[in-house]
Short mmCIF file of C-alpha atoms and ligand atoms in Angstrom, two decimals:
data_model
loop_
_atom_site.label_atom_id
_atom_site.label_comp_id
_atom_site.label_asym_id
_atom_site.label_seq_id
_atom_site.Cartn_x
_atom_site.Cartn_y
_atom_site.Cartn_z
CA MET D 28 8.77 0.32 -31.63
CA ASP D 29 6.35 2.96 -31.94
CA LEU D 30 4.79 3.79 -28.73
CA LEU D 31 1.40 3.54 -30.24
CA GLN D 32 0.08 0.69 -32.92
CA VAL D 33 -3.13 1.85 -34.23
CA ASP D 34 -5.50 -0.85 -36.13
CA LYS D 35 -7.10 1.42 -39.05
CA SER D 36 -9.54 -0.97 -39.97
CA LYS D 37 -11.05 -0.89 -35.85
CA CYS D 38 -10.37 2.71 -34.65
CA LEU D 39 -13.77 4.79 -34.64
CA LYS D 40 -11.76 7.58 -34.09
CA CYS D 41 -13.82 8.51 -31.64
CA GLY D 42 -11.15 10.82 -29.32
CA ILE D 43 -11.89 8.43 -25.84
CA CYS D 44 -7.96 7.50 -25.87
CA VAL D 45 -6.71 10.94 -26.51
CA GLU D 46 -9.12 12.20 -23.48
CA SER D 47 -7.48 9.72 -21.50
CA CYS D 48 -4.74 10.00 -21.33
CA PRO D 49 -3.25 10.73 -17.96
CA SER D 50 0.02 12.79 -19.63
CA CYS D 51 -2.26 14.31 -22.60
CA ILE D 52 0.32 12.82 -24.76
CA LEU D 53 -2.06 11.89 -27.35
CA SER D 54 -3.67 13.74 -30.36
CA MET D 55 -5.72 12.58 -33.25
CA GLY D 56 -4.52 12.92 -36.27
CA GLU D 57 -5.94 11.63 -39.83
CA GLU D 58 -5.07 8.33 -39.41
CA GLY D 59 -6.51 8.43 -35.39
CA PRO D 60 -4.75 8.78 -32.61
CA LYS D 61 -1.06 9.24 -32.34
CA CYS D 62 1.49 10.36 -29.83
CA ASP D 63 3.25 13.24 -29.87
CA PHE D 64 6.19 12.72 -26.90
CA ASP D 65 6.65 9.03 -26.44
CA ARG D 66 8.74 9.85 -23.69
CA GLY D 67 5.92 10.62 -21.21
CA CYS D 68 3.65 7.98 -21.29
CA MET D 69 3.64 6.22 -18.08
CA ALA D 70 2.58 3.19 -18.84
CA CYS D 71 -0.76 3.43 -17.18
CA GLY D 72 -2.63 1.60 -20.03
CA HIS D 73 -5.48 3.54 -20.02
CA CYS D 74 -5.66 4.21 -23.65
CA VAL D 75 -5.55 0.63 -24.71
CA ALA D 76 -8.45 -0.23 -21.92
CA VAL D 77 -10.28 3.00 -22.96
CA CYS D 78 -10.96 1.93 -26.45
CA PRO D 79 -14.12 0.93 -26.87
CA VAL D 80 -12.86 -2.09 -30.08
CA GLY D 81 -9.56 -2.82 -29.10
CA ALA D 82 -8.30 -0.48 -31.98
CA LEU D 83 -5.19 0.31 -30.74
CA GLU D 84 -1.93 -1.04 -28.79
CA ASN D 85 1.14 0.54 -26.67
CA LYS D 86 3.77 -1.58 -26.20
CA TYR D 87 4.48 -0.82 -22.73
CA THR D 88 0.65 -2.33 -22.04
CA PRO D 89 0.57 -4.47 -24.12
CA LEU D 90 -3.76 -5.41 -25.25
CA GLU D 91 -2.97 -9.46 -25.39
CA LYS D 92 -1.99 -8.55 -21.39
CA GLN D 93 -5.02 -5.96 -20.50
CA ARG D 94 -7.61 -8.77 -18.67
CA PRO D 95 -11.06 -7.74 -20.55
CA ILE D 96 -13.21 -6.90 -17.61
CA THR D 97 -16.27 -9.37 -17.18
CA LYS D 98 -17.89 -9.27 -13.93
CA PRO D 99 -20.12 -6.73 -13.09
CA MET D 100 -19.05 -3.74 -9.92
CA LEU D 101 -20.58 -4.65 -6.59
CA ASP D 102 -23.20 -3.07 -5.51
CA ALA D 103 -23.04 0.44 -3.45
CA GLU D 104 -24.52 -0.66 -0.14
CA THR D 105 -22.27 -4.26 -0.41
CA ALA D 106 -18.82 -2.36 -0.85
CA TYR D 107 -20.24 0.29 1.44
CA GLU D 108 -20.62 -2.59 4.00
CA PHE D 109 -17.25 -4.34 2.89
CA MET D 110 -14.78 -1.33 3.06
CA ARG D 111 -16.06 -0.21 6.85
CA MET D 112 -15.47 -3.78 8.18
CA ARG D 113 -11.82 -3.23 7.51
CA ARG D 114 -10.35 -3.28 10.89
CA SER D 115 -6.86 -2.76 12.32
CA VAL D 116 -6.43 -6.23 13.53
CA ARG D 117 -3.38 -5.95 16.95
CA THR D 118 -3.88 -9.43 18.34
CA PHE D 119 -2.57 -12.63 16.44
CA ARG D 120 -2.36 -16.36 16.50
CA PRO D 121 0.96 -16.97 17.35
CA VAL D 122 1.67 -18.97 13.93
CA CYS D 123 2.58 -16.85 10.46
CA PRO D 124 0.52 -17.33 7.45
CA THR D 125 1.99 -18.26 4.28
CA GLU D 126 4.41 -17.41 1.66
CA GLU D 127 1.88 -18.28 -0.78
CA GLU D 128 -0.83 -16.45 1.37
CA LEU D 129 1.42 -13.44 1.61
CA THR D 130 2.80 -13.32 -1.35
CA LYS D 131 -1.28 -13.03 -2.15
CA LEU D 132 -1.67 -10.73 0.13
CA LEU D 133 0.51 -8.30 -1.21
CA ASP D 134 -0.14 -8.98 -5.08
CA ILE D 135 -3.13 -6.66 -4.41
CA THR D 136 -0.97 -4.16 -3.55
CA ARG D 137 0.25 -3.99 -7.39
CA TYR D 138 -3.66 -2.63 -8.30
CA ALA D 139 -3.00 0.31 -6.12
CA PRO D 140 -2.66 3.59 -7.01
CA THR D 141 0.99 5.44 -7.58
CA ALA D 142 2.00 9.16 -8.31
CA GLY D 143 2.77 8.74 -12.23
CA ASN D 144 2.34 5.17 -12.14
CA SER D 145 5.75 4.78 -10.81
CA GLN D 146 5.06 1.19 -9.32
CA GLY D 147 8.05 0.39 -8.37
CA MET D 148 7.29 -1.07 -4.76
CA TYR D 149 9.39 -4.08 -3.16
CA TYR D 150 8.60 -5.88 0.22
CA VAL D 151 10.56 -7.48 2.71
CA VAL D 152 8.72 -9.76 4.48
CA ILE D 153 10.43 -10.85 8.54
CA ARG D 154 9.10 -13.72 9.86
CA ASP D 155 11.83 -14.54 12.34
CA ALA D 156 10.41 -13.46 16.20
CA GLU D 157 13.46 -12.37 17.14
CA LYS D 158 14.19 -10.16 14.66
CA ILE D 159 10.90 -8.47 15.18
CA LYS D 160 11.68 -8.38 18.81
CA ALA D 161 15.10 -6.11 18.21
CA ILE D 162 12.94 -4.04 15.45
CA ALA D 163 10.83 -3.17 18.08
CA ASP D 164 13.21 -2.50 20.78
CA ALA D 165 14.91 -0.62 18.13
CA VAL D 166 11.89 1.12 17.67
CA ALA D 167 11.52 2.17 21.33
CA ASP D 168 15.73 3.44 21.49
CA TRP D 169 14.68 6.10 18.62
CA MET D 170 11.14 6.70 20.92
CA GLU D 171 13.48 7.77 23.62
CA GLU D 172 16.28 9.47 21.91
CA GLU D 173 12.92 11.32 19.83
CA ILE D 174 12.05 12.41 23.60
CA ALA D 175 15.52 14.00 24.43
CA ALA D 176 15.92 15.85 21.39
CA GLY D 177 12.42 17.72 22.26
CA SER D 178 10.18 15.81 19.12
CA GLU D 179 6.60 16.99 18.89
CA ASN D 180 5.87 13.56 19.74
CA LYS D 181 7.40 13.94 23.22
CA ARG D 182 4.03 13.05 25.00
CA TYR D 183 2.54 10.18 22.01
CA PHE D 184 5.98 8.32 22.37
CA THR D 185 6.22 8.24 26.91
CA THR D 186 2.98 7.06 26.69
CA VAL D 187 4.02 4.40 24.29
CA LEU D 188 7.36 4.13 26.27
CA ARG D 189 5.43 3.29 29.22
CA ALA D 190 3.18 0.12 27.88
CA TYR D 191 6.12 -1.24 25.77
CA ARG D 192 9.36 -0.84 28.77
CA ASP D 193 7.26 -0.51 31.52
CA ARG D 194 3.84 -3.09 31.09
CA GLY D 195 5.86 -5.55 28.40
CA GLN D 196 3.50 -4.99 26.59
CA ASP D 197 4.26 -5.18 22.85
CA ILE D 198 2.42 -1.85 21.72
CA ILE D 199 5.07 -1.28 18.48
CA ALA D 200 4.97 -4.30 16.97
CA ARG D 201 1.53 -6.07 18.85
CA ASN D 202 3.53 -9.40 18.81
CA ALA D 203 2.51 -9.85 15.41
CA PRO D 204 4.04 -13.48 13.41
CA CYS D 205 5.22 -10.83 10.25
CA LEU D 206 6.48 -8.06 9.58
CA VAL D 207 6.63 -6.78 6.23
CA VAL D 208 8.45 -3.74 5.17
CA ALA D 209 8.07 -1.46 1.93
CA HIS D 210 10.99 -0.14 0.11
CA THR D 211 11.84 1.78 -2.33
CA ARG D 212 14.22 3.26 -4.51
CA ARG D 213 15.87 6.26 -3.37
CA LEU D 214 15.28 8.84 -6.10
CA ASN D 215 11.43 7.51 -5.53
CA THR D 216 10.19 10.80 -4.38
CA THR D 217 6.39 9.29 -3.81
CA GLY D 218 7.40 6.27 -1.96
CA VAL D 219 5.99 6.61 1.28
CA SER D 220 2.51 8.16 0.01
CA ASN D 221 2.68 5.19 -2.92
CA ALA D 222 3.14 2.50 -0.05
CA GLU D 223 -0.38 4.20 1.58
CA GLN D 224 -1.72 3.30 -1.28
CA CYS D 225 -0.73 -0.03 -1.23
CA TRP D 226 -1.67 -1.32 2.54
CA ALA D 227 -5.11 0.43 2.29
CA TYR D 228 -5.19 -2.47 -0.45
CA ALA D 229 -3.96 -4.66 1.32
CA GLU D 230 -5.18 -4.12 4.37
CA LEU D 231 -9.07 -4.35 2.48
CA PHE D 232 -7.92 -7.62 0.73
CA ALA D 233 -6.44 -9.35 4.40
CA PRO D 234 -10.01 -10.18 5.64
CA THR D 235 -11.42 -11.43 2.47
CA MET D 236 -8.15 -14.35 2.98
CA GLY D 237 -8.75 -14.88 6.74
CA LEU D 238 -5.86 -12.73 7.06
CA GLY D 239 -5.80 -9.83 9.67
CA THR D 240 -3.23 -6.34 9.41
CA THR D 241 -2.24 -3.49 10.94
CA ILE D 242 0.28 -0.40 9.78
CA ALA D 243 2.69 -0.97 11.68
CA GLY D 244 3.05 3.15 12.13
CA PHE D 245 5.98 3.65 14.67
CA ILE D 246 8.30 1.18 12.68
CA GLN D 247 7.67 3.07 9.15
CA SER D 248 8.21 6.58 10.81
CA CYS D 249 11.60 5.52 12.50
CA GLY D 250 12.45 3.45 8.81
CA ILE D 251 11.35 6.80 7.11
CA ALA D 252 13.15 9.14 9.79
CA GLY D 253 16.73 7.44 9.28
CA TYR D 254 17.30 5.51 12.51
CA LYS D 255 19.75 3.59 11.50
CA PRO D 256 20.03 0.56 14.15
CA LEU D 257 16.24 -0.21 12.49
CA LEU D 258 17.57 0.27 9.18
CA ASP D 259 20.64 -2.06 9.46
CA LEU D 260 18.18 -4.42 11.26
CA VAL D 261 15.64 -4.84 7.80
CA ALA D 262 19.03 -4.72 5.74
CA LEU D 263 17.12 -3.63 2.80
CA PRO D 264 19.25 -3.75 -0.16
CA PRO D 265 22.10 -0.43 -0.76
CA LYS D 266 19.94 2.55 -2.89
CA TYR D 267 16.86 1.56 -1.90
CA LYS D 268 14.91 3.25 1.09
CA MET D 269 12.11 2.32 3.78
CA VAL D 270 8.81 3.54 3.02
CA GLY D 271 6.55 1.34 5.00
CA CYS D 272 5.50 -1.93 7.31
CA ILE D 273 2.91 -3.41 8.62
CA MET D 274 2.22 -6.20 10.55
CA VAL D 275 0.05 -9.32 9.33
CA GLY D 276 -1.38 -12.47 10.81
CA TYR D 277 -4.29 -14.30 11.16
CA PRO D 278 -6.15 -12.30 13.71
CA LYS D 279 -7.11 -14.11 17.00
CA TYR D 280 -10.71 -12.53 17.62
CA LYS D 281 -13.80 -11.54 15.34
CA PHE D 282 -15.09 -8.77 15.36
CA LYS D 283 -18.89 -8.60 16.13
CA ARG D 284 -19.59 -4.62 15.30
CA MET D 285 -18.60 -2.05 13.83
CA PRO D 286 -18.13 1.08 15.39
CA GLU D 287 -19.53 4.50 13.86
CA ARG D 288 -17.06 7.57 13.31
CA GLN D 289 -17.05 11.18 13.01
CA HIS D 290 -18.78 13.11 11.06
CA LEU D 291 -19.00 13.31 7.85
CA LYS D 292 -17.05 17.28 7.69
CA VAL D 293 -17.62 18.62 3.59
CA VAL D 294 -18.60 21.65 2.30
CA PHE D 295 -20.12 22.35 -1.55
CA GLU D 296 -19.00 25.48 -3.24
C1 FMN G 5 -0.66 5.91 9.02
C2 FMN G 5 -1.50 4.83 10.30
C3 FMN G 5 0.24 4.25 10.97
C4 FMN G 5 -0.80 3.15 11.97
N1 FMN G 5 -0.18 4.03 12.77
C5 FMN G 5 -0.26 2.30 13.82
C6 FMN G 5 0.40 1.65 14.76
O1 FMN G 5 1.76 1.68 15.10
N2 FMN G 5 0.07 0.54 15.87
C7 FMN G 5 -1.19 0.16 15.49
O2 FMN G 5 -2.28 -0.60 16.02
N3 FMN G 5 -1.86 0.97 14.55
C8 FMN G 5 -1.93 1.88 13.42
N4 FMN G 5 -2.44 2.36 12.98
C9 FMN G 5 -3.98 1.66 12.97
C10 FMN G 5 -4.97 3.42 13.19
O3 FMN G 5 -4.34 3.02 14.77
C11 FMN G 5 -6.52 2.34 13.02
O4 FMN G 5 -6.42 2.60 11.70
C12 FMN G 5 -7.30 3.53 13.94
O5 FMN G 5 -7.58 3.85 14.88
C13 FMN G 5 -9.10 3.08 12.67
O6 FMN G 5 -8.71 2.05 13.93
P1 FMN G 5 -9.41 0.52 12.36
O7 FMN G 5 -8.24 0.21 11.40
O8 FMN G 5 -9.56 -0.60 12.88
O9 FMN G 5 -10.28 0.87 11.58
C14 FMN G 5 -1.70 2.90 12.17
C15 FMN G 5 -2.99 3.83 11.26
C16 FMN G 5 -1.97 4.62 9.89
C17 FMN G 5 -3.21 5.18 8.64
#
């Protein structure tokens, strides 16, 4: 089956699909758009989605599986407020969200941008409190080793360890009832960047479900660095690598205010 099928009775030959293709592999022929290099298709579905008359089929992103856009876009003020309201949640009620809730939360991350539409994000949800504690302990061990090795993060890690080891405060996993570990195939070179995009989606969506999240930066840095004791605990399938970690739970407290940030720093040339 060819990559593209064109309904010639509908096609306007307007060229919008050609112009929109991220891989620049389409051109306009006598009979409508054609693909000049099938293997360059990243299956993003833009060509099909943008066609004003629904004349195009792409075998990777069939028209019938594309949902028509019917709802109006949020107005800018509402969207701005909504995005500004997102906060990291570090105090959780001691109960884990349900599998259904966690599935819904992670499901939205499928729509986050990924390099070359590579997608390929896998998740392990860890809910065992003892395992989460063991993970945090392993990260603390890693920090100690990093300090001893003269890491550039020495001062920061020393502060973290003061809280974690000396004061017994879980600054690493925040007593979260659940950790989500993102992983990709080892050969995926953009997994970490993709995971960051996925977290942005999950973090924005979480409060709409009554959930709270925080990126578990210490844990994910330790995992991305390949610290074996941590990776042994997480126990990812062979040929996969850890690319991110996030804490999830029900927030214990509600934010009443939105703090100000640094002013916008931009230069127009
Ligand atoms: C890459 C990254 C790593 C982070 N790691 C942690 C972390 O390990 N622990 C934590 O409490 N917050 C972590 N955060 C959350 C930031 O501290 C937080 O986004 C920042 O202080 C702003 O607060 P807000 O998210 O509530 O707006 C991380 C954020 C990012 C983007």
